[in-house]
CSV table of C-alpha atoms and ligand atoms in Angstrom, one decimal:
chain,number,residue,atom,x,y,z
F,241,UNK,CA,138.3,76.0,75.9
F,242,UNK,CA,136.4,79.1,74.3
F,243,UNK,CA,133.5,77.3,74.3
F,244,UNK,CA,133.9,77.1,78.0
F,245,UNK,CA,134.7,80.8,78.2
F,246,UNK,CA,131.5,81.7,76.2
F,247,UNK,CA,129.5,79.4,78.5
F,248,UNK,CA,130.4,81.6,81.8
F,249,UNK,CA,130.3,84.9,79.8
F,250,UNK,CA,126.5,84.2,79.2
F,251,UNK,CA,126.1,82.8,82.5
F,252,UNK,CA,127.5,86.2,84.7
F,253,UNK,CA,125.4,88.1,82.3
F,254,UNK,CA,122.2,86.7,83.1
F,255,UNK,CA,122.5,86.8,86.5
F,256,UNK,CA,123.7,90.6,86.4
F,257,UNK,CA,120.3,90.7,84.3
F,258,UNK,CA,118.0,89.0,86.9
F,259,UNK,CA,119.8,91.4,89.4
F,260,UNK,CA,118.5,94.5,87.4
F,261,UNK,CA,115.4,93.5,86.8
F,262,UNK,CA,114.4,92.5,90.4
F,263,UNK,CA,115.9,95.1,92.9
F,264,UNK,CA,114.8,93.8,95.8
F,265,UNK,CA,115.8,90.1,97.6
F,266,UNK,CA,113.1,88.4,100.0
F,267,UNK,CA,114.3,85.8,102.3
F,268,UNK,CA,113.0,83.4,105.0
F,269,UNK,CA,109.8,84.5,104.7
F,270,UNK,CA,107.2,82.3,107.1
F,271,UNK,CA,103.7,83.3,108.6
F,272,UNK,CA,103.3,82.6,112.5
F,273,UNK,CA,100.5,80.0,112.9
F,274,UNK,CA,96.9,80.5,114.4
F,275,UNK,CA,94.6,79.2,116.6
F,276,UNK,CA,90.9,78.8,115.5
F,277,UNK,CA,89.7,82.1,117.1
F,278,UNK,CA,92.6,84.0,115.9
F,279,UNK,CA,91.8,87.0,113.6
F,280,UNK,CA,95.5,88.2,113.2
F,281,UNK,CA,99.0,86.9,113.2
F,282,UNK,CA,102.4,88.5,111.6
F,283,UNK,CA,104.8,87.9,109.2
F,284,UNK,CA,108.1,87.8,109.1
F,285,UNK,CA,111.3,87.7,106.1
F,286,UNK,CA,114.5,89.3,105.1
F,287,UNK,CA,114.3,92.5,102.9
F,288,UNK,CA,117.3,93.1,100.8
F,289,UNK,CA,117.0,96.2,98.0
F,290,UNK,CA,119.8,96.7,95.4
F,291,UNK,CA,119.9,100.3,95.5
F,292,UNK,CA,117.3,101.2,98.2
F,293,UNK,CA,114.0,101.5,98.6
F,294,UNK,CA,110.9,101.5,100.5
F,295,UNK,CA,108.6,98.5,101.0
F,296,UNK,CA,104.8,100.6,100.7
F,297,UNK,CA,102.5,97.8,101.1
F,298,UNK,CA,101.7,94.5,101.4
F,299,UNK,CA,98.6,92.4,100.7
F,300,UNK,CA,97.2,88.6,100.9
F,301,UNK,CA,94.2,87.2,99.8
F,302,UNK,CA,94.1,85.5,103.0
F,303,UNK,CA,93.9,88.9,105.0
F,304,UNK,CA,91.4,91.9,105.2
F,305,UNK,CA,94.0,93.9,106.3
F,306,UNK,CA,97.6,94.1,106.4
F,307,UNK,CA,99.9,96.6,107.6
F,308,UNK,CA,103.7,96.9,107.8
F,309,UNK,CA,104.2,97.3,111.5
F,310,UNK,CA,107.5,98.0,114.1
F,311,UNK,CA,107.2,97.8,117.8
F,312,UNK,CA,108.7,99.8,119.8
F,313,UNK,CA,109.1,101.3,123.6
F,314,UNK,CA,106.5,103.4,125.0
F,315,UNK,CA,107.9,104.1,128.8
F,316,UNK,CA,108.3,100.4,129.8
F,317,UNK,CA,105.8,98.9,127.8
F,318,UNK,CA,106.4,97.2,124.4
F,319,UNK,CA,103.8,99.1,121.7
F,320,UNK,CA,103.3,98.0,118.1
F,321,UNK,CA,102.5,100.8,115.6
F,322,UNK,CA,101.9,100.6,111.7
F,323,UNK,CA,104.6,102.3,109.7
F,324,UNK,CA,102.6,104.8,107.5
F,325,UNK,CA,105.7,105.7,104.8
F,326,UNK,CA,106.0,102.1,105.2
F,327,UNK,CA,109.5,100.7,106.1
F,328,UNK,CA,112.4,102.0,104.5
F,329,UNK,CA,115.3,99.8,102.7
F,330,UNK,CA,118.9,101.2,102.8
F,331,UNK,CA,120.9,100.2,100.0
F,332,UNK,CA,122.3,96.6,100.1
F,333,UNK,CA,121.8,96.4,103.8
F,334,UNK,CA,119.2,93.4,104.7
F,335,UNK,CA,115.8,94.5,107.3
F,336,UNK,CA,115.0,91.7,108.7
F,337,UNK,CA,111.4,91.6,109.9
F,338,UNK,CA,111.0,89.6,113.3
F,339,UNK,CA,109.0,88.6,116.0
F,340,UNK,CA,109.7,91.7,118.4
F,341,UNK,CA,110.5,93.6,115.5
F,342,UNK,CA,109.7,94.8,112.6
F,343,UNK,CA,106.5,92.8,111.1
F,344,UNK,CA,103.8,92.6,108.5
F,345,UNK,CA,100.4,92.5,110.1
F,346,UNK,CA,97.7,90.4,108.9
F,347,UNK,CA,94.6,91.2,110.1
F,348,UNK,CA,91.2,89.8,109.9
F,349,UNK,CA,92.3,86.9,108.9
F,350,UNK,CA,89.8,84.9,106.5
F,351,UNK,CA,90.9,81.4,107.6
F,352,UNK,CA,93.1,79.5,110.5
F,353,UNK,CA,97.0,79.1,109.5
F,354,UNK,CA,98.4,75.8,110.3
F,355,UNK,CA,101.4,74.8,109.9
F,356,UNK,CA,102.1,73.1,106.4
F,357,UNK,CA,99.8,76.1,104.9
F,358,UNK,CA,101.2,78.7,102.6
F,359,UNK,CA,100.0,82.4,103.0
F,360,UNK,CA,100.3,84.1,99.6
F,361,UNK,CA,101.8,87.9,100.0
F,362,UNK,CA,102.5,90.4,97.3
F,363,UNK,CA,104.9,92.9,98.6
F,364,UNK,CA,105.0,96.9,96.8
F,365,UNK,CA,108.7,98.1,96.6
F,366,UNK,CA,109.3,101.8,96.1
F,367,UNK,CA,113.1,102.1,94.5
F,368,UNK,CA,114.7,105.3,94.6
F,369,UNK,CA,114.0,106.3,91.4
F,370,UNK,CA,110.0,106.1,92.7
F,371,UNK,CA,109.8,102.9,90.3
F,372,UNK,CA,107.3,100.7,92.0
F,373,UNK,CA,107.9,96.4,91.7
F,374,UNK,CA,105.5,94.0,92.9
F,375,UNK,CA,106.9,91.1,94.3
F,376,UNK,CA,104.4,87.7,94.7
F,377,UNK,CA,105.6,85.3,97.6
F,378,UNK,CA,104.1,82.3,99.3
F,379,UNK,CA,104.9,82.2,103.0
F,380,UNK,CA,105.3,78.6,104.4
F,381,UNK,CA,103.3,78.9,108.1
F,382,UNK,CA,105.0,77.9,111.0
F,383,UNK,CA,103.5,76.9,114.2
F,384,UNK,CA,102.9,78.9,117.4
F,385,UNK,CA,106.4,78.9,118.4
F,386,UNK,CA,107.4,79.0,122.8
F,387,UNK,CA,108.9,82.1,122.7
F,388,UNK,CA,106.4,84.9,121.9
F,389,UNK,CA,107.5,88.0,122.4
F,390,UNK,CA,105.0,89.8,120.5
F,391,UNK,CA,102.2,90.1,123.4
F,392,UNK,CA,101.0,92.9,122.1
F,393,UNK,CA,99.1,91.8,119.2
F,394,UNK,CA,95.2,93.0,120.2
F,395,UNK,CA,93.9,94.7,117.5
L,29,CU,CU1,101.6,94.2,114.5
């Protein structure tokens, strides 16, 4: 019996550990799919930061450019506009970044995504005490779904 108790002591401390060390959660992340002539395309995940924060930048390999972009209502018309603070995390509340929403924009886009590929992104997290994390992800790339509504995407 202590051994047992010893076994989940070390086990909740680790994960409070883990929880410290990495204060922000990425979820769900996937890359929409391209056609051949297609230079750009977004990105799209769950953002969840411990004690708040501020998502500054993001970069891939297989991108030129990226940019942390929201879209938003210009009279009637549905605009997208990058984020130049980037895009800020409240505390234990999750962003989610979505088609029609929020999104990271990759640009100039060195390849085709098809679906199957993975799209490496490393994400730069401001906490609130200005300590910066880098967090590496690979984004699994899912096709060109039916519903688009990001029509706006003509850079
Ligand atoms: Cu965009």
């Amino acid at each position: 019996m202590k051994l047992k108790h010893l076994a989940v002591a070390a086990f909740t401390a680790s994960l409070s550990m883990s929880a410290a060390l990495a204060q922000t959660a990425v979820s769900d992340a996937w890359v929409r799919g391209t056609v051949p002539a297609q230079k750009a395309t977004g990105a799209f995940m769950q953002l969840k930061s411990a004690q708040g924060g501020r998502l500054l930048s993001v970069a891939s390999p297989l991108a030129g450019v990226v940019e942390i972009h929201e879209m938003k209502m210009d009279g009637n018309v549905m605009k997208m506009a990058a984020l130049p603070k980037g895009l800020e995390l409240p505390a234990g509340q999750t962003v989610e970044l979505k088609p029609g929403g929020y999104h990271v924009m990759l640009m100039d886009l060195k390849q085709p995504l098809k679906d199957g590929d993975s799209v490496p992104l490393s994400l730069v997290v401001e906490g609130k005490d200005g300590k910066r994390e880098t967090i590496e992800l690979k984004a699994p790339v899912r096709p060109l779904g039916a519903a688009n509504p990001a029509p706006m995407h003509q850079h």
